[in-house]
Short mmCIF file of C-alpha atoms in Angstrom, two decimals:
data_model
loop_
_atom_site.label_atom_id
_atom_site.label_comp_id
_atom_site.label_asym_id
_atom_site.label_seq_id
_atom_site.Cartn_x
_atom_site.Cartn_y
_atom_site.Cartn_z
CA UNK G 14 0.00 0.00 0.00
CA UNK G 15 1.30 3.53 -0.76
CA UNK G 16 1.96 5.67 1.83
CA UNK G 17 -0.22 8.73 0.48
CA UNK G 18 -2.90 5.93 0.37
CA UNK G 19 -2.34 5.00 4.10
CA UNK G 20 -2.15 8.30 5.17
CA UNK G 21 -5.37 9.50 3.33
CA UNK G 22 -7.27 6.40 4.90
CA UNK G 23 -6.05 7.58 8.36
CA UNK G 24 -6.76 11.00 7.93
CA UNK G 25 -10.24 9.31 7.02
CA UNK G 26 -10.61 6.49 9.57
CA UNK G 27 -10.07 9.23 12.17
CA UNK G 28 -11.94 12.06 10.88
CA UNK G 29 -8.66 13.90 11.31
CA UNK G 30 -8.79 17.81 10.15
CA UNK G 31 -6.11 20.28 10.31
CA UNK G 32 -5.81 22.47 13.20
CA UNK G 33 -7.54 25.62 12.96
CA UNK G 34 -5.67 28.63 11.98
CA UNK G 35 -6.51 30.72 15.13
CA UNK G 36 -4.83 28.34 17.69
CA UNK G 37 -1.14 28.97 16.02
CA UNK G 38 -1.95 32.68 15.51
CA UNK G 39 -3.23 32.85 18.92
CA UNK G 40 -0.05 31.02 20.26
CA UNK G 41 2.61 33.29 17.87
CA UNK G 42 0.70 35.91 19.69
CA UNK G 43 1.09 34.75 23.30
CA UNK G 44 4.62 33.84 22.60
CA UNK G 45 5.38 37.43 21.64
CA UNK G 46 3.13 38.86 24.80
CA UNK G 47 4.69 36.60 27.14
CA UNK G 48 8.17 38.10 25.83
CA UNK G 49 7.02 41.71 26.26
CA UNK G 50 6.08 40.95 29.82
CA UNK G 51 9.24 38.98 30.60
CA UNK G 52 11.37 42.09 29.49
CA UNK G 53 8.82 44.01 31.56
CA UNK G 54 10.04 42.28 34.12
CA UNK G 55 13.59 42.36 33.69
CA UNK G 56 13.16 46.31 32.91
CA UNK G 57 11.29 47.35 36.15
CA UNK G 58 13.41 44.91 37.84
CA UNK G 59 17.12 46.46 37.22
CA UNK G 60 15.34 50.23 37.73
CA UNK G 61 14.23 49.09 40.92
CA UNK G 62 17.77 47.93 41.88
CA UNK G 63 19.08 51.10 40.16
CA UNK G 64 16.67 53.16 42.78
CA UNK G 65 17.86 51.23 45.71
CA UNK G 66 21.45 51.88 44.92
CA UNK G 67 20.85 55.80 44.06
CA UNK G 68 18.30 55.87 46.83
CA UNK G 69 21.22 55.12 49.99
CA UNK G 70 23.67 57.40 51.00
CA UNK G 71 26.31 55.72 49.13
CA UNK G 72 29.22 58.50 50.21
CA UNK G 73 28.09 57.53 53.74
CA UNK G 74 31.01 54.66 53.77
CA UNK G 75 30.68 51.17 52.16
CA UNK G 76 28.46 49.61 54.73
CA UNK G 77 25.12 50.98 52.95
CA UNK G 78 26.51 50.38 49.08
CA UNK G 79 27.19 47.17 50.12
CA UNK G 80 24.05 46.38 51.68
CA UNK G 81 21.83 48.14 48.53
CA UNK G 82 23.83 46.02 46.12
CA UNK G 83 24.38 42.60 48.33
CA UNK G 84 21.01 42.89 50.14
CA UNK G 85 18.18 40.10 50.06
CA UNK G 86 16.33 42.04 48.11
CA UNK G 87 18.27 44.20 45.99
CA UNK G 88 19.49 40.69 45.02
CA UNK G 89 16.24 39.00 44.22
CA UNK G 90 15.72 41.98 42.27
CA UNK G 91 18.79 41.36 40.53
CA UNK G 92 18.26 37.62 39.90
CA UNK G 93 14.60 38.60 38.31
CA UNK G 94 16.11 41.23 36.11
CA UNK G 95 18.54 37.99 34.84
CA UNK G 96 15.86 35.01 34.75
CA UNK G 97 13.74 37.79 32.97
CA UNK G 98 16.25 38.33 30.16
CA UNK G 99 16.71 34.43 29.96
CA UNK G 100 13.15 33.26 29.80
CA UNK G 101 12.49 36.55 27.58
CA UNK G 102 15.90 34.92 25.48
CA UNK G 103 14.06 31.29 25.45
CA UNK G 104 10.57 33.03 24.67
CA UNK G 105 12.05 34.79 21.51
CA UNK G 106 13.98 31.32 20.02
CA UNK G 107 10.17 29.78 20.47
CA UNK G 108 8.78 32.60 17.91
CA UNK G 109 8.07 31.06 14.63
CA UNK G 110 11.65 33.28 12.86
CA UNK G 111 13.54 33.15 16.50
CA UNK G 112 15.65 30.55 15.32
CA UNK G 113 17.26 32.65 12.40
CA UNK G 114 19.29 35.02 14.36
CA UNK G 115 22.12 33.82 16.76
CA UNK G 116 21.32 34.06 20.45
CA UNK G 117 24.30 35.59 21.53
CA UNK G 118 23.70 38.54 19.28
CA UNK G 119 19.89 38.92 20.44
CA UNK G 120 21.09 38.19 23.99
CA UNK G 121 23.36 41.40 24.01
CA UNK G 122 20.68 43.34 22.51
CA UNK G 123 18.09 42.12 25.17
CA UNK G 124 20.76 42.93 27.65
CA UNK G 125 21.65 46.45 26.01
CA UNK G 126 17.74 47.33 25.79
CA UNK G 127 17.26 46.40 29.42
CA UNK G 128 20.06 48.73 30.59
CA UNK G 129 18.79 51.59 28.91
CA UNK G 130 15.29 51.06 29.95
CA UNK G 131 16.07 50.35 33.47
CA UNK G 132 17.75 53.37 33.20
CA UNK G 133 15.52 55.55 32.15
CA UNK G 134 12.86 53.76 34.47
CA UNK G 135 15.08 55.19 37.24
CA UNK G 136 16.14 58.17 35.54
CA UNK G 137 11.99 59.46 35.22
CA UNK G 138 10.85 58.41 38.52
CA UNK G 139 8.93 55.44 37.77
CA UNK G 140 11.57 52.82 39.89
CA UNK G 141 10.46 55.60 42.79
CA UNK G 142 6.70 54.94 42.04
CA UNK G 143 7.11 51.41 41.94
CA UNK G 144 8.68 51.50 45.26
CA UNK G 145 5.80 53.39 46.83
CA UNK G 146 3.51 50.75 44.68
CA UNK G 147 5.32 47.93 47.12
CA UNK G 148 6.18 49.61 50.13
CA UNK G 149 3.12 48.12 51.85
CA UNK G 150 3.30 44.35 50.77
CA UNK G 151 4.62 41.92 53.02
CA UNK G 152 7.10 40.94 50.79
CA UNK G 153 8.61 44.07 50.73
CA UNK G 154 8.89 44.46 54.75
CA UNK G 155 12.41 42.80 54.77
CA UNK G 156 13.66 46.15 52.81
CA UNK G 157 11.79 48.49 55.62
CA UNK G 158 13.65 46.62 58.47
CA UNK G 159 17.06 46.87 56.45
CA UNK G 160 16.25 50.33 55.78
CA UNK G 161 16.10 51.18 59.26
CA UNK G 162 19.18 49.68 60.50
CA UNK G 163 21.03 51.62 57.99
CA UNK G 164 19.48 54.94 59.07
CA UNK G 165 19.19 54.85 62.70
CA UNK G 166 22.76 55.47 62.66
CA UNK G 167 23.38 59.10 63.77
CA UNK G 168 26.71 58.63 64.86
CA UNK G 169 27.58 58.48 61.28
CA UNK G 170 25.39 60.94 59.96
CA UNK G 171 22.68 59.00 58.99
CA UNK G 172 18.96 59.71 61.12
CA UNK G 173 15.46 58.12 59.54
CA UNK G 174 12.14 58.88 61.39
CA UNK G 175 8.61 60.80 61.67
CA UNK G 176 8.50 64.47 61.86
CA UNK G 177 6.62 65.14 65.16
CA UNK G 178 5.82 69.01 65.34
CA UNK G 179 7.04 71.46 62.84
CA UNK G 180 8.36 74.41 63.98
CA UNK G 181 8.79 77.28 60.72
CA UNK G 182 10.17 76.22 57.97
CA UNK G 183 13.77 75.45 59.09
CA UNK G 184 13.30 73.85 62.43
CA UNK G 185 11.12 70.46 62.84
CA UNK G 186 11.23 68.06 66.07
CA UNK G 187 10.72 64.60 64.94
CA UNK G 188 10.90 60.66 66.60
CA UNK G 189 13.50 58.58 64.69
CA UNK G 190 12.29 54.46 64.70
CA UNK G 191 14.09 54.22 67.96
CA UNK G 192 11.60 56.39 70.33
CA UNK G 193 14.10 58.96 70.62
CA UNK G 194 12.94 62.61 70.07
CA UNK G 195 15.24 64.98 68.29
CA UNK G 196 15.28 68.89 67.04
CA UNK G 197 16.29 69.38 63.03
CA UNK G 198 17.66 72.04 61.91
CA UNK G 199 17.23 71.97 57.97
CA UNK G 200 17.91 75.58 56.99
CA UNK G 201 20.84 74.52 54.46
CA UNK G 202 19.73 70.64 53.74
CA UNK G 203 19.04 69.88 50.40
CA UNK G 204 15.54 68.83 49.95
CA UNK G 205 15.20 65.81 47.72
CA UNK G 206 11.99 65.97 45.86
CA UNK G 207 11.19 69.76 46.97
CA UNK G 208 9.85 67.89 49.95
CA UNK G 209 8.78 70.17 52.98
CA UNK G 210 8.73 69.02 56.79
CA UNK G 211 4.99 68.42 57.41
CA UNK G 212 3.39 66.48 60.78
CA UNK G 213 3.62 62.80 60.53
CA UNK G 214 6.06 62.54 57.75
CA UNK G 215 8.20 59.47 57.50
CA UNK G 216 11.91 61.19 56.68
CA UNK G 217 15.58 60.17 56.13
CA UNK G 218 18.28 62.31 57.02
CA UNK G 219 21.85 62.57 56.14
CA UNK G 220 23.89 65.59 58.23
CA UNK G 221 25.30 66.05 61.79
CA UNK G 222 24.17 65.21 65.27
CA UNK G 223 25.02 67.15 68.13
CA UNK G 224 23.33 65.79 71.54
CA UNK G 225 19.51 65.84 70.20
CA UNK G 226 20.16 68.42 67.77
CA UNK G 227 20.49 67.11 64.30
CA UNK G 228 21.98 69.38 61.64
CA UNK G 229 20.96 67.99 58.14
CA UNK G 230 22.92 68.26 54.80
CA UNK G 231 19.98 66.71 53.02
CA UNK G 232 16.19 66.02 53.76
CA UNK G 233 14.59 62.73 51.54
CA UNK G 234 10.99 61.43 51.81
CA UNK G 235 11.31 57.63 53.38
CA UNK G 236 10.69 54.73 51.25
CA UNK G 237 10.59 56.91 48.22
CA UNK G 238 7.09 58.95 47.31
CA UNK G 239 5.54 56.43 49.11
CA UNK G 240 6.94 58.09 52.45
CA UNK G 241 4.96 61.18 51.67
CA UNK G 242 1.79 59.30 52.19
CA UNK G 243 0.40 59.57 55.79
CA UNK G 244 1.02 63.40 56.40
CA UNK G 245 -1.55 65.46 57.56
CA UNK G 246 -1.79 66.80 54.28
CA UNK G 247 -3.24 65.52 51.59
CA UNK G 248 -1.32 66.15 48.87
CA UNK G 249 2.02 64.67 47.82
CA UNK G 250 5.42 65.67 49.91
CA UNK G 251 7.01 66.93 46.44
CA UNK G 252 4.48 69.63 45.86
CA UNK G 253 4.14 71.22 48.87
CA UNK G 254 5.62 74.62 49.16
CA UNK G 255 9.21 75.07 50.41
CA UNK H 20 -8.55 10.50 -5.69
CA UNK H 21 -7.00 13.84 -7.45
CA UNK H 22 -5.60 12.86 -10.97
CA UNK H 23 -1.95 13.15 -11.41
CA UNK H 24 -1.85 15.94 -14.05
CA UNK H 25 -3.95 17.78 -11.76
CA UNK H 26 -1.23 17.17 -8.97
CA UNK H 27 1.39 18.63 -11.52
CA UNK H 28 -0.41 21.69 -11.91
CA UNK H 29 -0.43 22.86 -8.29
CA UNK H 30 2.64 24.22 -6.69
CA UNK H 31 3.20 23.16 -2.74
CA UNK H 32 1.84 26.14 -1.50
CA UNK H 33 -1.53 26.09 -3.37
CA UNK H 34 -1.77 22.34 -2.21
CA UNK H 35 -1.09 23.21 1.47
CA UNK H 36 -3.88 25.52 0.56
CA UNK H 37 -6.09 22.97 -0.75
CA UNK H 38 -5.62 20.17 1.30
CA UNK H 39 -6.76 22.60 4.09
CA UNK H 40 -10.35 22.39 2.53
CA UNK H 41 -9.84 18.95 0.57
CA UNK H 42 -7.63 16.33 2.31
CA UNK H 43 -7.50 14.44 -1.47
CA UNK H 44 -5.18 17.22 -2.41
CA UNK H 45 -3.03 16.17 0.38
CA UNK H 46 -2.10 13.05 -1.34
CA UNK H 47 -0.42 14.79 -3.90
CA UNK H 48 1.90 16.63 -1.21
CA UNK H 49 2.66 13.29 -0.09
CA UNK H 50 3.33 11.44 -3.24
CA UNK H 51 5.52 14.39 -4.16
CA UNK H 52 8.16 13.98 -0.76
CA UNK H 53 7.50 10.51 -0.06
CA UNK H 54 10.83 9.54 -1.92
CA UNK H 55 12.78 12.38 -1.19
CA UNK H 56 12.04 11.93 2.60
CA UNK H 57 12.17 7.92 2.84
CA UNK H 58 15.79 8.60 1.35
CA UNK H 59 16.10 11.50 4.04
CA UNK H 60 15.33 9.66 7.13
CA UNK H 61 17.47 6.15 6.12
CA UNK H 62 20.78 8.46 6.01
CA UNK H 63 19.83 9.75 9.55
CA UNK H 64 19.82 6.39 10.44
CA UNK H 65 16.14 4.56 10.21
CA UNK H 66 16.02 0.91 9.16
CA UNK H 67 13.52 0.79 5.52
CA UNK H 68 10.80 -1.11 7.34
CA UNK H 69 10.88 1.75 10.33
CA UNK H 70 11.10 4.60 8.25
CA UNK H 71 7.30 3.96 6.46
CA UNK H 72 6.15 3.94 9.74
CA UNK H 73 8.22 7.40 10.52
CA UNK H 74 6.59 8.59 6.72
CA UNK H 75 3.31 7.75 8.19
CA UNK H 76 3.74 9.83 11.60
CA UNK H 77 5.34 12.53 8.95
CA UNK H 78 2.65 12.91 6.97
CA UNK H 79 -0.03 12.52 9.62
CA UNK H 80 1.16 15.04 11.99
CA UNK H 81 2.09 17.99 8.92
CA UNK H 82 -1.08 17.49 8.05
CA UNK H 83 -3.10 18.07 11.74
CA UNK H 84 -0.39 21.26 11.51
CA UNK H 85 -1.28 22.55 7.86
CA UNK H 86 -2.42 25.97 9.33
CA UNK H 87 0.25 26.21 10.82
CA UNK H 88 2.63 25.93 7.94
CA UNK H 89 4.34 29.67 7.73
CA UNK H 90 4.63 30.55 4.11
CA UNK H 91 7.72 32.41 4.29
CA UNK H 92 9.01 28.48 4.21
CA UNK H 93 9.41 26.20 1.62
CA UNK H 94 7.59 23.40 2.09
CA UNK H 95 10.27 21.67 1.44
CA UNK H 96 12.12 22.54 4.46
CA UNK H 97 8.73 22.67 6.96
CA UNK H 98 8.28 18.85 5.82
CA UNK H 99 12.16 17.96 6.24
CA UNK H 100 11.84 19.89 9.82
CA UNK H 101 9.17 17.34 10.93
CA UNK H 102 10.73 14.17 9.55
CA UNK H 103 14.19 15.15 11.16
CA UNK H 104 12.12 15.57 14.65
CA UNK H 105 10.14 12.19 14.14
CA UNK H 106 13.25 10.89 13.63
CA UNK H 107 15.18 12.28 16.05
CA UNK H 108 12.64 11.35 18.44
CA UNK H 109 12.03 7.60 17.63
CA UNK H 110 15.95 7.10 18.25
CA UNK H 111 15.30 8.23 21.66
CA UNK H 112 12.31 6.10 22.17
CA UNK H 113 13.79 2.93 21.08
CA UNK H 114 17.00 4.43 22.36
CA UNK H 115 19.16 2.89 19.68
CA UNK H 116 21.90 4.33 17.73
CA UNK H 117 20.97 5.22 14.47
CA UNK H 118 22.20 2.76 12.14
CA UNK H 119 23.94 3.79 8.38
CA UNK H 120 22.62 1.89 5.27
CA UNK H 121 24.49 3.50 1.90
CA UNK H 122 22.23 3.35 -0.33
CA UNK H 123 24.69 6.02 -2.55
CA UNK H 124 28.05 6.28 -1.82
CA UNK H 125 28.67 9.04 -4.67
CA UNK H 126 28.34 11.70 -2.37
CA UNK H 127 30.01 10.36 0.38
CA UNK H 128 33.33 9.44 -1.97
CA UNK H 129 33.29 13.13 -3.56
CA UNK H 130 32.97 14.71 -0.02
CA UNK H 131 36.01 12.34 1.05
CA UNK H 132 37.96 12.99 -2.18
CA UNK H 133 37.05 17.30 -1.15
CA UNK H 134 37.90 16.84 2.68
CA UNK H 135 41.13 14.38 2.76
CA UNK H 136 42.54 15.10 -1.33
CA UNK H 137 45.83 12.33 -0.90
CA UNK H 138 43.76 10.07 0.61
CA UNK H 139 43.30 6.48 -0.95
CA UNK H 140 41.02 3.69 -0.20
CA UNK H 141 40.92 0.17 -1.55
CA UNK H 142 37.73 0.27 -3.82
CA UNK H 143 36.91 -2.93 -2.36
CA UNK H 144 36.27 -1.71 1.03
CA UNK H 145 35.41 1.93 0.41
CA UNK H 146 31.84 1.18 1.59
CA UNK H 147 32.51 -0.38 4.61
CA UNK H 148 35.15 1.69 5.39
CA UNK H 149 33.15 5.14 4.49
CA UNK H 150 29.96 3.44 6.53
CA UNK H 151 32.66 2.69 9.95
CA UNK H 152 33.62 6.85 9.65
CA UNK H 153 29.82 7.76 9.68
CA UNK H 154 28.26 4.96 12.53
CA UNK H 155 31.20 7.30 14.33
CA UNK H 156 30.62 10.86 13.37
CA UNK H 157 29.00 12.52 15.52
CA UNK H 158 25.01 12.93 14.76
CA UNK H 159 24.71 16.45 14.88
CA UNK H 160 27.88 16.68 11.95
CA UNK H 161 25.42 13.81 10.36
CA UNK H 162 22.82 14.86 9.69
CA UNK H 163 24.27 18.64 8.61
CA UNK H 164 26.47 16.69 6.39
CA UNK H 165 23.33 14.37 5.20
CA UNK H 166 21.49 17.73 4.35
CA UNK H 167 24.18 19.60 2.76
CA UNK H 168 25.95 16.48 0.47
CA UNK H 169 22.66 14.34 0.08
CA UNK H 170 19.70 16.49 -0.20
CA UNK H 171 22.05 19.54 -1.74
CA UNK H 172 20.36 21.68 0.76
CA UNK H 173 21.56 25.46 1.33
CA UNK H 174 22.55 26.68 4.26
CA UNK H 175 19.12 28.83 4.64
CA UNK H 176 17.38 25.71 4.42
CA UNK H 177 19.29 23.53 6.90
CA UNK H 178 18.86 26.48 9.20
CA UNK H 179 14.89 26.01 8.38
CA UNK H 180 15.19 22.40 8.90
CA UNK H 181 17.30 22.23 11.77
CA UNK H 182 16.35 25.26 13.54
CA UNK H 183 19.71 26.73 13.72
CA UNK H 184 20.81 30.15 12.88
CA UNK H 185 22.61 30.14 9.29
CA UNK H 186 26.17 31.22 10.98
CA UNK H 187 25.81 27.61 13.81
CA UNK H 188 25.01 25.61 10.27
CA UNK H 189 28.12 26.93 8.24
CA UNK H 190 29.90 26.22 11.53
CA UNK H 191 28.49 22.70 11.98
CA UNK H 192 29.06 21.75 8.08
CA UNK H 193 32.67 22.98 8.72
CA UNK H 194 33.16 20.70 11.58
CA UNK H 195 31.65 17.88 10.25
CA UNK H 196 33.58 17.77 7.14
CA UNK H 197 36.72 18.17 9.79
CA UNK H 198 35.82 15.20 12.09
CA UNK H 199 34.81 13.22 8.61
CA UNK H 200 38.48 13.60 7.27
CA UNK H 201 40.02 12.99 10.41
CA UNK H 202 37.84 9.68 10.56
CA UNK H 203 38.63 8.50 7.34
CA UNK H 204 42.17 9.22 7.92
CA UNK H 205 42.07 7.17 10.85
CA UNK H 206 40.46 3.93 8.96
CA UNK H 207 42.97 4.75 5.71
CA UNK H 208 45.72 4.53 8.98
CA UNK H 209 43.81 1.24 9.96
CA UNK H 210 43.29 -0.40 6.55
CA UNK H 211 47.55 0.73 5.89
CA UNK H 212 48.37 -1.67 9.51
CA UNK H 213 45.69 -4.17 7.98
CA UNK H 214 47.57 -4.49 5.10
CA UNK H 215 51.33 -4.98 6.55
#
């Protein structure tokens, strides 16, 4: 028996019919989605890690840098932006041309593209977003705790806590994460994110202690925008006046 | 049944295109590679009685997979792409090494007159000796070397068959015709101590 004979009888014999069209556009489609996302991933990823290593007061000694880069999370983040680009790599040979173009080639570019994009994730603010996105999931509360150790550290400069009463516009009293209560003078601080001392806001410092006075060189919002959140006021940290 | 000349007429594409709505029409795919590919899967390494039943899963499964069939491709290669996997994966299944059957040793002799020029083999035992180098070539320089000498595939297509980018193909056929000469210079070495 031929085999274009046999095969037609099968086809027959088990009322075979070609798979429709829709199921391998549908699956070129998800292949391609899947690899957006992945690279998603990877992107929001490395500018998360980017804000955590801008974010610390790196010229504060090597204890912080090493913790932002080294730490649990910053290194999860790390290993996410990585398994991104690889399963984002895998994704791409599955496409129905993927196979044509060498991987190491299209893994550099991946790469490349991630770097800039990360960047520029950091660079416009969105890393800082996504931080305030997170601060509140449970995941994230191994960061907070780090976060703290590294701040409550005014013998080195370094103070992190909630404004308590504000007193003008240069002079606040706050209660760093430690119960203690101390007077801030911020008169020459640099004010990351035009943010102004307001009741209840979460702050980091970076400056000077003297007894309970703390002299600050520069004023940030903790935990990124998200820190702003819970003032008195209603309206984000960075737009209140100066 | 579709008449021959009425096969003739259609080029693969228009037949993929048929068959979709007419499986008759898909006959005349498969009488047109049923040759070519029964060749195609004994030099990988099938027995003749095991590659009709390889043919059979070929032609089955390209068929469930028509609308699939991306017509930037020959047909040509989308066809050879299956019957190398069916093959590939019935080795692993009955998890035997391919075997080599010449059924034309033309191409192998020109590739080993190309790859080794001073070499010289005893006519007598040129097929044996030429069937010893490929049971021990590698299977990935096989089959590259099966594609490119045999089926006088291009490199664009072997890249379409095998999945590979076209640089990792000109790579693998320039390996494989290095671990082929070395081979045969090995058994030439062999048939030299045979002799004295």
């Amino acid at each position: 028996m031929e085999i274009s004979d046999s095969v037609l009888e099968r086809i027959k014999k088990e009322k075979a019919k070609p798979m429709p069209g829709w199921f391998f556009r549908l699956r070129d489609w998800l292949l391609w989605l899947a690899l957006i996302l992945l690279m998603l991933v990877a992107v929001s990823s490395l500018g998360l890690f980017a804000f955590f290593l801008s974010d610390g007061p790196i010229s504060h000694g090597a204890r912080f840098f090493f913790g932002a880069v080294f730490g649990r999370m910053p290194m999860i983040l790390l290993g996410l932006a990585v398994l991104g680009v690889a399963f984002a790599l895998f994704d791409f040979r599955m496409t129905a041309r993927g196979y044509k173009r060498s991987l190491i080639i299209v893994g550099l570019i991946f790469v490349v593209m991630v770097l800039l994009a990360g960047w520029t994730f950091n660079r416009y603010g969105l890393s800082r977003n996504l931080d305030s996105f997170f601060s509140n999931a449970r995941f994230y509360q191994d960061r907070e705790m780090y976060m703290r150790q590294v701040w409550q550290d005014p013998d080195n400069g370094l103070l992190a806590g909630q404004i308590a009463s504000v007193a003008g516009n240069e002079t606040f009293y706050m209660k760093d994460f430690d119960g203690k209560e101390w007077k801030v003078e911020i008169s020459h601080a640099l004010r990351r994110h035009g943010l102004a001392p307001v009741e209840g806001l979460k702050i980091k410092l970076i400056g000077s202690a003297l007894g309970n006075i703390f002299v600050a060189d520069e004023i940030r919002p903790w935990m990124g925008m998200g820190g702003c959140r819970g003032t008195t006021d209603a309206k984000p940290c960075g737009m209140l006046k100066q | 049944m579709i008449p021959e000349e009425d096969c003739q007429k259609h080029t693969d594409k228009e037949l993929v295109e048929l068959s979709v709505t007419n499986s008759e029409y898909y006959a005349c795919l498969v009488k047109r590679y049923t040759e070519a590919l029964r060749r195609y899967v004994i030099r990988l390494g099938s027995s003749l009685p095991d590659s009709d039943d390889i043919l059979q899963e070929v032609f089955f499964s390209a068929y469930l997979h028509l609308n699939g069939f991306d017509k930037k491709l020959k047909f040509s290669s989308w066809i050879y792409r299956i019957a190398h996997n069916k093959s590939v994966s019935m080795f692993r299944k009955s998890n035997v090494r391919p075997t080599v059957e010449l059924t034309d040793l033309l191409p192998w002799q020109d590739l080993l007159a190309n790859s080794c020029p001073g070499l010289e083999f005893d006519q007598a035992m040129l097929k044996e000796k030429i069937s010893l180098v490929l049971e021990s070539l590698d299977p990935k320089y096989r089959e590259v070397l099966v594609l490119r000498y045999f089926e006088e595939k291009d490199y664009n297509e072997i890249s379409d068959i095998l999945k590979k980018p076209m640089g990792t193909i000109a790579t693998l056929v320039n390996r494989a015709k290095k671990q082929f000469a070395k081979l045969a210079e090995g058994q030439a070495l062999n048939q030299e101590y045979g002799n004295k």
